[in-house]
């Protein structure tokens, strides 16, 4: 389905990004994966190539840095142009908004809002200059429609990317560049769960009150991968400017995933903050090894 295509997945070393990278590889694409942890990217590339053959090229890139983006995209285009981009890299943690510092807000917005735009702009400009079509998928959340308490920097940033998807679908449509987005509901990954539901890792199903999700379950990774494959393929060239929810209709039944946290105590928030920071510190330690 994607034979001969070249696709970049940001945050492709772990979680949803890894799942999408694997699906693109299995369907014939050459896949570039970006992330901040070189070792993790290399392990993922080795694992996927061993399982499926083909080519996965890891590039350690922090998308908060436009110069790093430019250098890595130069490297890719010096081989051959890309055909697709998945803006998947993100950062998030639950916090009462009144407890956030400017740096806390920027920690999220600089990755999700700024970083995804920098990547889109760098690659889009090259496609326009070369007169080549391209497909961009951004991984958002259903909060782009409802907003969400306790994850305000993420919700605001992803809403901005929803607007980018609609705006550039129009502006870049005449250049043959498509932009679509996926709004996943609960697809448990280690990175997201530790920061959004701290203390409940490994008990993902406990998180779902049977009345909270109409499908009464969390999402399967293969379901997410299938949608990302469909949107990237040439079979839907007329589909652009759309954000598609894949959440078992959860946001329609119960918008705003974190509203129940209004009943947590000061101590609960303190405990959760400590758990998140421990998990951040463990990640940071991995980045420096
Ligand atoms: C309040 C917090 C905090 C918390 C950090 N901060 N954690 N404030 N509550 N729990 C504040 C700090 O106090 C500090 O401000 C500032 O944020 C920066 O802290 P750092 O530790 O230096 O942050 P940083 O190293 O930049 O790491 C934060 C991060 C990191 C970027 C979010 O966790 C990360 O790299 N995450 C990537 C993976 C990830 O988050 N995955 C989940 C994505 S889920 P001060 O002022 O004190 O210095 C997602 C959507 C899922 O995107 C949707 C599901 C439906």
Coordinates of C-alpha atoms in Angstrom, one line a residue, residues 2-270:
X2 CA 2.9 2.4 0.7
X3 CA 5.6 0.8 -1.4
X4 CA 8.3 3.4 -2.4
X5 CA 6.9 6.0 0.1
X6 CA 9.1 7.8 2.6
X7 CA 7.5 8.8 5.8
X8 CA 8.7 10.6 8.9
X9 CA 7.1 9.9 12.3
X10 CA 8.0 12.2 15.1
X11 CA 8.1 10.5 18.5
X12 CA 8.4 7.3 16.5
X13 CA 10.5 5.4 19.1
X14 CA 7.8 4.6 21.5
X15 CA 4.0 4.4 22.1
X16 CA 1.6 5.3 19.3
X17 CA 4.4 6.6 17.1
X18 CA 6.2 3.3 17.1
X19 CA 2.9 1.5 16.3
X20 CA 2.3 3.8 13.3
X21 CA 5.9 3.5 12.2
X22 CA 5.6 -0.3 12.2
X23 CA 2.5 -0.3 10.2
X24 CA 4.0 2.0 7.5
X25 CA 7.1 -0.2 7.4
X26 CA 5.0 -3.4 7.0
X27 CA 3.2 -1.8 4.1
X28 CA 6.4 -1.0 2.2
X29 CA 7.4 2.5 3.3
X30 CA 10.9 3.7 4.3
X31 CA 10.3 5.2 7.7
X32 CA 12.3 7.9 9.5
X33 CA 11.7 8.1 13.3
X34 CA 12.5 11.1 15.5
X35 CA 12.8 11.4 19.2
X36 CA 15.1 12.8 21.9
X37 CA 16.6 9.5 23.0
X38 CA 19.0 8.1 20.5
X39 CA 19.3 4.7 22.2
X40 CA 15.5 4.2 22.3
X41 CA 15.2 5.1 18.6
X42 CA 18.0 2.8 17.6
X43 CA 16.5 -0.1 19.6
X44 CA 13.1 0.5 17.9
X45 CA 14.6 0.7 14.4
X46 CA 16.5 -2.5 15.0
X47 CA 13.5 -4.3 16.4
X48 CA 11.2 -3.2 13.6
X49 CA 13.7 -4.0 10.8
X50 CA 14.4 -7.4 12.3
X51 CA 10.7 -8.2 12.4
X52 CA 9.6 -6.9 9.0
X53 CA 12.8 -6.1 6.9
X54 CA 12.8 -2.8 5.1
X55 CA 14.3 0.4 6.4
X56 CA 13.8 2.4 9.6
X57 CA 16.2 5.3 10.0
X58 CA 16.5 6.8 13.5
X59 CA 17.4 10.5 13.9
X60 CA 17.7 12.0 17.3
X61 CA 15.9 15.3 17.0
X62 CA 14.3 17.6 19.5
X63 CA 11.5 19.3 17.7
X64 CA 11.6 22.3 20.0
X65 CA 14.8 23.3 18.0
X66 CA 14.0 24.5 14.5
X67 CA 17.7 24.3 13.5
X68 CA 17.8 20.6 14.5
X69 CA 14.7 20.0 12.4
X70 CA 16.2 21.7 9.4
X71 CA 19.5 19.8 9.7
X72 CA 17.7 16.4 10.0
X73 CA 15.3 17.2 7.1
X74 CA 18.2 18.3 5.0
X75 CA 19.7 14.9 5.6
X76 CA 16.5 13.1 4.6
X77 CA 15.9 15.2 1.4
X78 CA 19.6 14.8 0.4
X79 CA 18.6 11.1 -0.2
X80 CA 15.2 11.8 -1.6
X81 CA 12.1 13.8 -0.7
X82 CA 9.7 12.6 2.0
X83 CA 6.1 11.7 1.0
X84 CA 4.5 11.9 4.5
X85 CA 4.8 13.3 7.9
X86 CA 3.2 12.3 11.2
X87 CA 3.2 14.9 13.9
X88 CA 3.1 12.5 16.8
X89 CA 5.7 13.8 19.4
X90 CA 4.0 15.3 22.4
X91 CA 4.4 16.0 26.1
X92 CA 1.7 16.2 28.7
X93 CA 1.0 15.9 32.4
X94 CA -2.1 16.4 34.6
X95 CA -2.0 19.4 36.9
X96 CA -4.3 22.0 38.3
X97 CA -3.9 25.0 36.1
X98 CA -3.4 27.3 39.1
X99 CA -0.3 25.2 40.0
X100 CA 1.4 25.6 36.6
X101 CA 4.3 27.9 36.2
X102 CA 5.2 29.6 32.9
X103 CA 7.9 27.0 32.5
X104 CA 5.4 24.2 33.1
X105 CA 3.2 25.6 30.3
X106 CA 6.1 26.0 28.0
X107 CA 7.3 22.5 28.6
X108 CA 4.2 21.3 26.8
X109 CA 3.5 24.1 24.4
X110 CA 7.1 24.1 23.1
X111 CA 6.8 20.5 22.0
X112 CA 3.2 20.1 20.9
X113 CA 2.3 23.6 19.5
X114 CA 5.7 25.0 18.4
X115 CA 7.5 21.8 17.6
X116 CA 4.8 20.4 15.4
X117 CA 4.4 23.6 13.5
X118 CA 8.2 24.0 13.0
X119 CA 8.3 20.4 11.5
X120 CA 5.2 21.0 9.3
X121 CA 6.6 24.3 8.0
X122 CA 10.0 23.0 7.2
X123 CA 8.7 20.0 5.2
X124 CA 5.8 21.8 3.6
X125 CA 8.0 24.5 2.3
X126 CA 10.3 22.0 0.6
X127 CA 7.3 20.1 -1.0
X128 CA 6.0 23.4 -2.4
X129 CA 9.4 24.4 -3.7
X130 CA 9.9 21.0 -5.3
X131 CA 6.3 20.9 -6.7
X132 CA 5.7 17.6 -4.9
X133 CA 2.5 16.4 -3.1
X134 CA 2.6 15.3 0.5
X135 CA 0.4 14.1 3.3
X136 CA 0.6 15.3 6.9
X137 CA -1.2 13.6 9.8
X138 CA -1.2 15.2 13.3
X139 CA -2.1 13.2 16.4
X140 CA -4.4 15.3 18.5
X141 CA -7.1 14.5 21.1
X142 CA -10.8 14.9 21.3
X143 CA -10.1 17.9 23.7
X144 CA -9.7 20.0 20.5
X145 CA -13.5 20.1 20.4
X146 CA -14.4 20.0 24.1
X147 CA -11.4 21.5 25.9
X148 CA -10.3 19.6 29.0
X149 CA -9.6 20.7 32.6
X150 CA -6.3 19.8 34.2
X151 CA -4.4 19.4 30.9
X152 CA -4.9 23.0 29.7
X153 CA -1.5 23.5 28.0
X154 CA -2.0 20.3 26.0
X155 CA -5.6 21.0 25.2
X156 CA -4.7 24.6 24.0
X157 CA -1.8 23.4 21.9
X158 CA -3.6 20.5 20.2
X159 CA -6.5 22.9 19.5
X160 CA -4.0 25.1 17.7
X161 CA -2.9 22.1 15.6
X162 CA -6.5 21.4 14.8
X163 CA -6.7 24.9 13.4
X164 CA -3.4 24.4 11.5
X165 CA -4.8 21.2 9.9
X166 CA -7.9 23.1 8.7
X167 CA -6.0 26.2 7.6
X168 CA -3.2 24.6 5.7
X169 CA -5.5 22.0 4.1
X170 CA -6.9 25.1 2.3
X171 CA -3.7 27.1 1.8
X172 CA -1.6 24.1 0.6
X173 CA -4.4 22.2 -1.1
X174 CA -3.5 23.7 -4.5
X175 CA 0.0 22.3 -4.0
X176 CA -1.3 18.8 -3.5
X177 CA -0.5 18.8 0.2
X178 CA -3.1 17.1 2.4
X179 CA -3.4 17.7 6.2
X180 CA -5.6 15.5 8.4
X181 CA -5.6 14.7 12.1
X182 CA -6.4 11.8 14.3
X183 CA -8.0 12.4 17.8
X184 CA -7.4 9.2 19.7
X185 CA -9.3 8.4 22.9
X186 CA -7.8 6.0 25.5
X187 CA -5.0 4.1 23.9
X188 CA -2.8 3.2 26.9
X189 CA 0.9 3.8 26.4
X190 CA 3.6 3.9 29.1
X191 CA 4.5 7.5 28.4
X192 CA 1.0 8.9 28.5
X193 CA -0.4 6.8 31.2
X194 CA 2.3 7.7 33.7
X195 CA 1.6 11.4 33.2
X196 CA -2.1 11.4 32.8
X197 CA -3.2 8.7 35.3
X198 CA -0.2 8.4 37.6
X199 CA -0.3 5.5 40.0
X200 CA -2.6 3.3 37.9
X201 CA -0.1 1.9 35.4
X202 CA -1.0 -1.6 34.4
X203 CA -4.6 -1.2 35.4
X204 CA -5.8 0.6 32.3
X205 CA -9.1 -1.1 32.3
X206 CA -9.8 0.1 35.9
X207 CA -9.8 3.6 34.5
X208 CA -12.8 3.0 32.4
X209 CA -16.1 3.2 34.2
X210 CA -18.2 0.9 32.0
X211 CA -20.6 3.8 31.4
X212 CA -17.8 6.2 30.5
X213 CA -16.9 4.6 27.1
X214 CA -19.8 3.4 24.9
X215 CA -17.5 0.6 23.6
X216 CA -16.6 -0.4 27.2
X217 CA -12.9 -0.8 26.5
X218 CA -9.7 1.0 25.6
X219 CA -8.5 1.3 22.0
X220 CA -6.4 -1.4 20.3
X221 CA -3.2 -0.2 18.8
X222 CA -4.0 -2.0 15.5
X223 CA -7.1 0.1 15.2
X224 CA -5.1 3.3 15.5
X225 CA -2.5 2.0 13.1
X226 CA -5.2 1.2 10.5
X227 CA -6.6 4.7 10.5
X228 CA -3.1 6.2 10.2
X229 CA -2.4 3.9 7.3
X230 CA -5.7 4.8 5.6
X231 CA -5.1 8.5 5.9
X232 CA -1.5 8.2 4.6
X233 CA -2.4 6.1 1.6
X234 CA -3.2 7.4 -1.9
X235 CA -6.6 5.8 -1.7
X236 CA -8.1 8.9 -0.1
X237 CA -6.5 11.8 -1.9
X238 CA -9.6 13.9 -1.7
X239 CA -9.8 13.7 2.1
X240 CA -8.1 16.7 3.7
X241 CA -8.6 19.2 6.5
X242 CA -10.4 16.6 8.7
X243 CA -9.8 15.6 12.3
X244 CA -11.2 12.1 12.9
X245 CA -11.9 10.8 16.4
X246 CA -11.1 7.2 17.2
X247 CA -12.3 6.8 20.8
X248 CA -15.3 4.5 20.9
X249 CA -17.5 7.6 20.9
X250 CA -16.2 8.5 24.4
X251 CA -16.1 12.2 23.8
X252 CA -19.7 12.2 22.6
X253 CA -20.8 10.4 25.7
X254 CA -18.6 12.1 28.3
X255 CA -16.6 15.1 27.0
X256 CA -13.6 16.3 29.0
X257 CA -11.7 13.2 30.3
X258 CA -10.5 14.7 33.5
X259 CA -13.5 16.4 35.0
X260 CA -13.8 13.9 37.8
X261 CA -10.5 15.2 39.2
X262 CA -12.4 18.2 40.6
X263 CA -13.0 16.1 43.7
X264 CA -9.3 15.3 44.4
X265 CA -7.7 16.7 47.6
X266 CA -4.5 18.9 47.9
X267 CA -2.7 15.8 49.1
X268 CA -3.9 13.8 46.0
X269 CA -2.5 16.5 43.7
X270 CA 0.8 16.6 45.6

